mmCIF file of C-alpha atoms and ligand atoms in Angstrom:
data_model
loop_
_atom_site.group_PDB
_atom_site.id
_atom_site.type_symbol
_atom_site.label_atom_id
_atom_site.label_comp_id
_atom_site.label_asym_id
_atom_site.label_seq_id
_atom_site.Cartn_x
_atom_site.Cartn_y
_atom_site.Cartn_z
ATOM 1 C CA MET Y 1384 30.959 200.420 95.981
ATOM 2 C CA GLN Y 1385 31.739 202.994 93.328
ATOM 3 C CA LEU Y 1386 32.282 202.172 89.644
ATOM 4 C CA THR Y 1387 35.302 203.998 88.216
ATOM 5 C CA VAL Y 1388 35.363 204.717 84.493
ATOM 6 C CA ALA Y 1389 38.933 204.845 83.186
ATOM 7 C CA ARG Y 1390 39.027 206.544 79.769
ATOM 8 C CA ASN Y 1391 42.780 206.278 79.296
ATOM 9 C CA ARG Y 1392 45.843 204.568 80.723
ATOM 10 C CA THR Y 1393 46.477 207.310 83.335
ATOM 11 C CA ASP Y 1394 42.938 206.868 84.731
ATOM 12 C CA LEU Y 1395 43.556 203.121 84.789
ATOM 13 C CA VAL Y 1396 46.768 203.440 86.806
ATOM 14 C CA ASN Y 1397 44.954 205.748 89.264
ATOM 15 C CA ALA Y 1398 42.148 203.195 89.664
ATOM 16 C CA ARG Y 1399 44.453 200.239 90.367
ATOM 17 C CA GLY Y 1400 42.989 198.043 93.098
ATOM 18 C CA GLN Y 1401 44.371 196.082 96.011
ATOM 19 C CA GLY Y 1402 44.628 192.297 96.090
ATOM 20 C CA GLU Y 1403 43.596 189.910 93.304
ATOM 21 C CA VAL Y 1404 42.525 191.531 90.044
ATOM 22 C CA ALA Y 1405 40.276 189.844 87.453
ATOM 23 C CA LEU Y 1406 39.887 191.210 83.915
ATOM 24 C CA VAL Y 1407 36.962 190.643 81.530
ATOM 25 C CA PRO Y 1408 37.855 191.960 78.055
ATOM 26 C CA THR Y 1409 34.823 192.908 75.920
ATOM 27 C CA MET Y 1410 33.831 194.995 72.932
ATOM 28 C CA GLY Y 1411 30.755 196.303 74.779
ATOM 29 C CA ALA Y 1412 27.086 195.917 73.795
ATOM 30 C CA LEU Y 1413 26.984 193.821 76.944
ATOM 31 C CA HIS Y 1414 24.484 190.967 77.304
ATOM 32 C CA GLU Y 1415 23.886 188.018 79.645
ATOM 33 C CA GLY Y 1416 26.943 186.202 78.251
ATOM 34 C CA HIS Y 1417 29.191 189.075 79.320
ATOM 35 C CA ARG Y 1418 27.392 189.216 82.674
ATOM 36 C CA SER Y 1419 28.195 185.557 83.308
ATOM 37 C CA LEU Y 1420 31.885 186.304 82.664
ATOM 38 C CA ILE Y 1421 31.756 189.246 85.069
ATOM 39 C CA ARG Y 1422 30.192 187.016 87.764
ATOM 40 C CA GLU Y 1423 32.918 184.426 87.197
ATOM 41 C CA ALA Y 1424 35.514 187.192 87.580
ATOM 42 C CA ARG Y 1425 33.810 188.464 90.734
ATOM 43 C CA ALA Y 1426 33.913 184.955 92.228
ATOM 44 C CA ARG Y 1427 37.666 184.796 91.645
ATOM 45 C CA ALA Y 1428 38.968 188.222 92.634
ATOM 46 C CA GLY Y 1429 38.188 191.171 94.898
ATOM 47 C CA HIS Y 1430 38.788 193.717 92.143
ATOM 48 C CA VAL Y 1431 37.048 193.331 88.760
ATOM 49 C CA VAL Y 1432 38.024 195.296 85.661
ATOM 50 C CA VAL Y 1433 35.865 195.144 82.501
ATOM 51 C CA SER Y 1434 37.449 196.551 79.366
ATOM 52 C CA ILE Y 1435 35.183 197.921 76.648
ATOM 53 C CA PHE Y 1436 37.089 198.487 73.438
ATOM 54 C CA VAL Y 1437 36.017 197.844 69.861
ATOM 55 C CA ASN Y 1438 39.454 196.877 68.615
ATOM 56 C CA PRO Y 1439 40.041 198.143 65.068
ATOM 57 C CA LEU Y 1440 42.977 195.745 64.653
ATOM 58 C CA GLN Y 1441 40.756 192.652 64.649
ATOM 59 C CA PHE Y 1442 38.385 193.851 61.916
ATOM 60 C CA ALA Y 1443 39.366 193.513 58.264
ATOM 61 C CA PRO Y 1444 38.379 196.218 55.760
ATOM 62 C CA GLY Y 1445 34.775 195.508 54.788
ATOM 63 C CA GLU Y 1446 33.901 193.876 58.131
ATOM 64 C CA ASP Y 1447 31.487 195.501 60.577
ATOM 65 C CA PHE Y 1448 33.872 197.726 62.624
ATOM 66 C CA SER Y 1449 32.040 200.968 61.900
ATOM 67 C CA ARG Y 1450 28.568 199.532 62.489
ATOM 68 C CA TYR Y 1451 29.508 197.338 65.484
ATOM 69 C CA PRO Y 1452 26.936 198.159 68.214
ATOM 70 C CA ARG Y 1453 28.151 200.756 70.707
ATOM 71 C CA THR Y 1454 25.897 201.079 73.774
ATOM 72 C CA PHE Y 1455 28.245 202.629 76.323
ATOM 73 C CA ASP Y 1456 25.700 204.092 78.753
ATOM 74 C CA ALA Y 1457 23.739 200.847 78.951
ATOM 75 C CA ASP Y 1458 27.036 198.942 79.361
ATOM 76 C CA LEU Y 1459 27.961 201.104 82.352
ATOM 77 C CA GLU Y 1460 24.586 200.286 83.938
ATOM 78 C CA VAL Y 1461 25.258 196.566 83.460
ATOM 79 C CA CYS Y 1462 28.698 196.928 85.034
ATOM 80 C CA ARG Y 1463 27.272 198.915 87.939
ATOM 81 C CA ALA Y 1464 24.589 196.289 88.528
ATOM 82 C CA GLU Y 1465 27.217 193.530 88.478
ATOM 83 C CA GLY Y 1466 29.447 195.311 91.010
ATOM 84 C CA VAL Y 1467 32.330 195.917 88.596
ATOM 85 C CA ASP Y 1468 35.079 198.087 90.112
ATOM 86 C CA VAL Y 1469 36.607 199.609 86.979
ATOM 87 C CA VAL Y 1470 35.441 199.953 83.374
ATOM 88 C CA PHE Y 1471 38.447 200.572 81.141
ATOM 89 C CA ALA Y 1472 37.204 202.181 77.914
ATOM 90 C CA PRO Y 1473 40.149 203.746 76.094
ATOM 91 C CA SER Y 1474 40.012 205.434 72.716
ATOM 92 C CA ALA Y 1475 41.776 203.812 69.765
ATOM 93 C CA GLU Y 1476 44.243 206.719 69.834
ATOM 94 C CA ASP Y 1477 45.050 205.970 73.462
ATOM 95 C CA MET Y 1478 45.553 202.252 72.758
ATOM 96 C CA TYR Y 1479 47.609 202.465 69.581
ATOM 97 C CA ARG Y 1480 50.540 204.779 68.959
ATOM 98 C CA PRO Y 1481 50.473 206.128 65.417
ATOM 99 C CA ASP Y 1482 53.982 204.765 64.790
ATOM 100 C CA ARG Y 1483 53.373 201.322 66.326
ATOM 101 C CA GLN Y 1484 55.000 198.381 64.572
ATOM 102 C CA VAL Y 1485 55.331 195.387 66.916
ATOM 103 C CA SER Y 1486 52.363 193.027 67.215
ATOM 104 C CA VAL Y 1487 51.544 189.455 68.179
ATOM 105 C CA HIS Y 1488 51.387 186.816 65.452
ATOM 106 C CA ALA Y 1489 49.011 183.972 66.252
ATOM 107 C CA GLY Y 1490 50.852 181.354 64.185
ATOM 108 C CA ARG Y 1491 49.162 178.419 62.470
ATOM 109 C CA MET Y 1492 46.161 178.259 64.816
ATOM 110 C CA GLY Y 1493 45.389 181.815 63.766
ATOM 111 C CA GLU Y 1494 45.217 180.840 60.101
ATOM 112 C CA ILE Y 1495 42.858 177.856 60.133
ATOM 113 C CA VAL Y 1496 39.082 177.434 60.668
ATOM 114 C CA GLU Y 1497 37.864 180.906 61.816
ATOM 115 C CA GLY Y 1498 41.295 182.321 60.971
ATOM 116 C CA ALA Y 1499 40.993 181.119 57.365
ATOM 117 C CA SER Y 1500 37.813 183.174 56.984
ATOM 118 C CA ARG Y 1501 39.210 186.202 58.802
ATOM 119 C CA PRO Y 1502 42.894 186.665 57.890
ATOM 120 C CA GLY Y 1503 44.737 188.726 60.498
ATOM 121 C CA HIS Y 1504 41.796 188.647 62.924
ATOM 122 C CA PHE Y 1505 43.523 186.613 65.629
ATOM 123 C CA ASP Y 1506 46.751 188.637 65.356
ATOM 124 C CA GLY Y 1507 44.602 191.677 66.166
ATOM 125 C CA VAL Y 1508 42.866 189.883 69.032
ATOM 126 C CA LEU Y 1509 46.093 188.640 70.615
ATOM 127 C CA THR Y 1510 47.791 192.015 70.233
ATOM 128 C CA VAL Y 1511 45.006 193.858 72.046
ATOM 129 C CA VAL Y 1512 44.657 191.158 74.717
ATOM 130 C CA LEU Y 1513 48.400 191.248 75.442
ATOM 131 C CA LYS Y 1514 48.231 195.052 75.705
ATOM 132 C CA LEU Y 1515 45.234 194.782 78.064
ATOM 133 C CA PHE Y 1516 47.114 192.256 80.207
ATOM 134 C CA ASN Y 1517 50.087 194.635 80.415
ATOM 135 C CA LEU Y 1518 47.925 197.662 81.206
ATOM 136 C CA VAL Y 1519 45.579 196.035 83.745
ATOM 137 C CA GLN Y 1520 48.046 193.445 85.104
ATOM 138 C CA PRO Y 1521 45.295 190.992 86.110
ATOM 139 C CA ASP Y 1522 45.861 187.809 88.107
ATOM 140 C CA VAL Y 1523 42.935 186.181 86.279
ATOM 141 C CA ALA Y 1524 41.254 186.894 82.935
ATOM 142 C CA VAL Y 1525 37.881 185.433 81.920
ATOM 143 C CA PHE Y 1526 36.918 184.602 78.312
ATOM 144 C CA GLY Y 1527 33.860 182.913 76.814
ATOM 145 C CA GLN Y 1528 33.834 179.470 75.267
ATOM 146 C CA LYS Y 1529 31.528 181.087 72.684
ATOM 147 C CA ASP Y 1530 34.717 182.237 70.941
ATOM 148 C CA ALA Y 1531 36.410 178.855 71.333
ATOM 149 C CA GLN Y 1532 39.313 179.460 68.957
ATOM 150 C CA GLN Y 1533 40.018 182.839 70.557
ATOM 151 C CA LEU Y 1534 40.069 181.187 73.998
ATOM 152 C CA ALA Y 1535 42.411 178.451 72.725
ATOM 153 C CA LEU Y 1536 44.752 181.026 71.179
ATOM 154 C CA ILE Y 1537 44.825 183.137 74.333
ATOM 155 C CA ARG Y 1538 45.727 180.058 76.386
ATOM 156 C CA ARG Y 1539 48.435 179.354 73.808
ATOM 157 C CA MET Y 1540 49.792 182.905 73.958
ATOM 158 C CA VAL Y 1541 49.912 182.759 77.767
ATOM 159 C CA ALA Y 1542 51.817 179.457 77.631
ATOM 160 C CA ASP Y 1543 54.159 180.364 74.765
ATOM 161 C CA LEU Y 1544 55.008 183.840 76.085
ATOM 162 C CA ASP Y 1545 55.010 182.928 79.826
ATOM 163 C CA LEU Y 1546 52.406 185.532 80.737
ATOM 164 C CA PRO Y 1547 51.700 185.666 84.497
ATOM 165 C CA VAL Y 1548 47.904 185.431 84.254
ATOM 166 C CA GLU Y 1549 45.421 182.603 84.810
ATOM 167 C CA ILE Y 1550 42.959 182.125 81.950
ATOM 168 C CA VAL Y 1551 39.438 181.021 82.834
ATOM 169 C CA GLY Y 1552 36.993 179.808 80.177
ATOM 170 C CA ALA Y 1553 33.269 180.340 80.841
ATOM 171 C CA PRO Y 1554 30.417 178.396 79.202
ATOM 172 C CA THR Y 1555 28.319 179.841 76.373
ATOM 173 C CA VAL Y 1556 25.104 181.524 77.508
ATOM 174 C CA ARG Y 1557 22.147 180.856 75.193
ATOM 175 C CA GLU Y 1558 18.590 182.032 74.676
ATOM 176 C CA ALA Y 1559 15.920 179.498 75.719
ATOM 177 C CA ASP Y 1560 15.623 178.375 72.079
ATOM 178 C CA GLY Y 1561 19.354 177.668 71.790
ATOM 179 C CA LEU Y 1562 20.622 180.805 70.023
ATOM 180 C CA ALA Y 1563 24.010 181.744 71.502
ATOM 181 C CA LEU Y 1564 23.937 185.293 72.832
ATOM 182 C CA SER Y 1565 26.030 187.675 70.767
ATOM 183 C CA SER Y 1566 26.299 191.447 70.469
ATOM 184 C CA ARG Y 1567 25.684 190.909 66.752
ATOM 185 C CA ASN Y 1568 22.260 189.285 67.383
ATOM 186 C CA ARG Y 1569 20.787 192.776 67.569
ATOM 187 C CA TYR Y 1570 21.393 193.081 63.806
ATOM 188 C CA LEU Y 1571 19.033 190.159 63.124
ATOM 189 C CA SER Y 1572 15.508 190.644 61.794
ATOM 190 C CA ALA Y 1573 12.826 188.207 63.009
ATOM 191 C CA ASP Y 1574 13.354 186.073 59.887
ATOM 192 C CA ASP Y 1575 17.140 186.198 60.262
ATOM 193 C CA ARG Y 1576 16.826 185.128 63.866
ATOM 194 C CA GLN Y 1577 14.759 182.106 62.823
ATOM 195 C CA ALA Y 1578 17.443 181.148 60.284
ATOM 196 C CA ALA Y 1579 20.188 181.708 62.890
ATOM 197 C CA LEU Y 1580 18.616 179.036 65.123
ATOM 198 C CA ILE Y 1581 19.795 176.427 62.635
ATOM 199 C CA LEU Y 1582 23.359 176.855 63.900
ATOM 200 C CA SER Y 1583 22.657 175.659 67.441
ATOM 201 C CA ARG Y 1584 20.276 172.981 66.101
ATOM 202 C CA ALA Y 1585 23.048 171.635 63.877
ATOM 203 C CA LEU Y 1586 25.489 171.553 66.791
ATOM 204 C CA ARG Y 1587 22.989 169.706 68.983
ATOM 205 C CA ALA Y 1588 22.342 167.177 66.209
ATOM 206 C CA GLY Y 1589 26.083 166.570 65.876
ATOM 207 C CA ALA Y 1590 26.670 166.357 69.620
ATOM 208 C CA VAL Y 1591 24.528 163.242 70.103
ATOM 209 C CA GLU Y 1592 26.602 161.203 67.623
ATOM 210 C CA LEU Y 1593 29.656 159.207 68.678
ATOM 211 C CA THR Y 1594 32.187 159.257 65.839
ATOM 212 C CA PRO Y 1595 33.738 162.207 63.956
ATOM 213 C CA SER Y 1596 32.196 161.235 60.601
ATOM 214 C CA LYS Y 1597 28.719 160.791 62.114
ATOM 215 C CA ILE Y 1598 29.006 164.010 64.114
ATOM 216 C CA ARG Y 1599 29.928 165.979 60.998
ATOM 217 C CA ALA Y 1600 27.242 164.297 58.902
ATOM 218 C CA ALA Y 1601 24.448 164.865 61.438
ATOM 219 C CA ALA Y 1602 25.323 168.551 61.839
ATOM 220 C CA GLN Y 1603 25.744 169.014 58.093
ATOM 221 C CA ALA Y 1604 22.319 167.438 57.444
ATOM 222 C CA VAL Y 1605 20.670 170.147 59.577
ATOM 223 C CA LEU Y 1606 22.668 172.912 57.875
ATOM 224 C CA ASP Y 1607 21.620 171.493 54.494
ATOM 225 C CA GLU Y 1608 17.948 172.017 55.434
ATOM 226 C CA ALA Y 1609 18.575 175.758 55.675
ATOM 227 C CA GLY Y 1610 17.263 177.821 52.829
ATOM 228 C CA PRO Y 1611 19.100 180.669 51.124
ATOM 229 C CA ALA Y 1612 18.732 182.773 54.304
ATOM 230 C CA LEU Y 1613 21.785 181.000 55.758
ATOM 231 C CA SER Y 1614 25.149 180.860 54.031
ATOM 232 C CA VAL Y 1615 27.470 178.450 55.854
ATOM 233 C CA ASP Y 1616 31.098 179.452 56.072
ATOM 234 C CA TYR Y 1617 32.460 176.314 57.760
ATOM 235 C CA LEU Y 1618 31.512 173.356 59.915
ATOM 236 C CA ALA Y 1619 34.540 171.870 61.662
ATOM 237 C CA LEU Y 1620 35.193 169.204 64.288
ATOM 238 C CA VAL Y 1621 38.537 170.074 65.827
ATOM 239 C CA ASP Y 1622 41.010 169.396 68.590
ATOM 240 C CA PRO Y 1623 40.408 172.254 71.086
ATOM 241 C CA GLY Y 1624 44.140 172.647 71.762
ATOM 242 C CA THR Y 1625 45.186 173.172 68.129
ATOM 243 C CA PHE Y 1626 41.986 173.657 66.079
ATOM 244 C CA GLU Y 1627 43.265 171.002 63.657
ATOM 245 C CA GLU Y 1628 40.506 168.741 62.262
ATOM 246 C CA ALA Y 1629 39.809 165.694 64.456
ATOM 247 C CA GLY Y 1630 40.534 162.465 62.592
ATOM 248 C CA GLU Y 1631 38.288 159.377 62.799
ATOM 249 C CA ALA Y 1632 40.436 157.896 65.609
ATOM 250 C CA PHE Y 1633 40.360 161.117 67.688
ATOM 251 C CA LYS Y 1634 39.646 160.629 71.397
ATOM 252 C CA GLY Y 1635 38.944 163.116 74.165
ATOM 253 C CA GLU Y 1636 37.381 166.575 74.099
ATOM 254 C CA ALA Y 1637 36.635 168.025 70.691
ATOM 255 C CA VAL Y 1638 34.965 171.233 69.524
ATOM 256 C CA LEU Y 1639 32.261 171.224 66.876
ATOM 257 C CA ALA Y 1640 32.305 174.745 65.454
ATOM 258 C CA VAL Y 1641 30.183 176.482 62.865
ATOM 259 C CA ALA Y 1642 30.133 179.885 61.191
ATOM 260 C CA ALA Y 1643 27.507 181.252 58.849
ATOM 261 C CA ARG Y 1644 26.234 184.449 57.405
ATOM 262 C CA VAL Y 1645 22.582 185.315 58.003
ATOM 263 C CA GLY Y 1646 21.746 188.263 55.797
ATOM 264 C CA ALA Y 1647 24.612 190.697 56.403
ATOM 265 C CA THR Y 1648 25.454 189.270 59.840
ATOM 266 C CA ARG Y 1649 28.159 186.675 60.427
ATOM 267 C CA LEU Y 1650 27.522 184.384 63.399
ATOM 268 C CA ILE Y 1651 29.671 181.718 65.064
ATOM 269 C CA ASP Y 1652 28.794 179.001 67.564
ATOM 270 C CA ASN Y 1653 30.313 175.803 68.951
ATOM 271 C CA VAL Y 1654 29.812 172.949 71.385
ATOM 272 C CA VAL Y 1655 32.366 170.917 73.291
ATOM 273 C CA LEU Y 1656 31.927 167.146 73.085
ATOM 274 C CA THR Y 1657 33.820 164.125 74.300
ATOM 275 C CA LEU Y 1658 34.862 161.334 71.952
ATOM 276 C CA ASP Y 1659 35.768 158.208 73.857
ATOM 277 C CA GLY Y 1660 35.762 155.752 70.982
HETATM 278 P P1 AMP T 238 32.853 190.335 72.723
HETATM 279 O O1 AMP T 238 32.341 191.546 73.431
HETATM 280 O O2 AMP T 238 31.889 189.735 71.757
HETATM 281 O O3 AMP T 238 34.251 190.506 72.173
HETATM 282 O O4 AMP T 238 32.996 189.222 73.842
HETATM 283 C C1 AMP T 238 33.667 189.482 75.044
HETATM 284 C C2 AMP T 238 33.775 188.183 75.808
HETATM 285 O O5 AMP T 238 32.456 187.676 76.057
HETATM 286 C C3 AMP T 238 34.523 187.085 75.028
HETATM 287 O O6 AMP T 238 35.352 186.367 75.932
HETATM 288 C C4 AMP T 238 33.400 186.237 74.509
HETATM 289 O O7 AMP T 238 33.771 184.893 74.282
HETATM 290 C C5 AMP T 238 32.391 186.332 75.633
HETATM 291 N N1 AMP T 238 31.036 186.009 75.159
HETATM 292 C C6 AMP T 238 30.403 186.498 74.065
HETATM 293 N N2 AMP T 238 29.195 185.911 73.918
HETATM 294 C C7 AMP T 238 29.070 185.017 74.943
HETATM 295 C C8 AMP T 238 28.059 184.090 75.343
HETATM 296 N N3 AMP T 238 26.921 183.937 74.655
HETATM 297 N N4 AMP T 238 28.283 183.336 76.443
HETATM 298 C C9 AMP T 238 29.443 183.465 77.147
HETATM 299 N N5 AMP T 238 30.427 184.314 76.833
HETATM 300 C C10 AMP T 238 30.247 185.087 75.741
#
């Protein structure tokens, strides 16, 4: 099977496949986490499209857009090895008209937790994801639980705007020592990486507790052990459908999410837990 590289929307139309189509949107610098999404897509559809696009709209001025890792040739090898049918890698000029004005607004869920730290980020994410859905017209799209609030917002967009696509969430892939795989991990020095491990340790410490206050306290206690190498942005225990804080009486699935800066690198992680009172 041949991998087709579509560099613009005309190429993409020419590469359109038969039967069920699954889309895996990425920003490239592909790792095992992305591979697991591609395998999930492959299991669900005969035709798999991976998009590789570092979306300027979801980076604020001063964030890492210009230094975001770009490893296109290696990414193509990964896609070839995983039996991907089409890699869609448009330029920013091809994606965004210079006179564009209409975009997607994420609403309240886009403004809290991760959205409070990154104003406008989720509007940028939803706008590009909606455009990718319209361009690729997938039956299924696969997203990682690693970006739990993004996944929740995409599900919300699909429901609120009646988009004809099934959203599949895939579990977070981790290193053996617990560090969640991320394209940004390649920025980390050996010392940074050691400090970054505190995030997954904190989540594990929280996950064994049974009530919201104990979960938060146990995770916070681990974060408090971190030295100046780690600057915590937030620790939140939230309802996965809304990302509102879970109250003490909360029951059902909850997400314990954390974000922190390690040196110049901002990392996020989360675990899903069940509160049954
Ligand atoms: P990104 O390239 O970072 O925008 O991520 C593209 C997709 O891969 C998103 O749906 C992410 O949630 C997902 N992803 C990133 N890291 C992981 C991971 N460690 N495990 C599973 N999925 C991931």
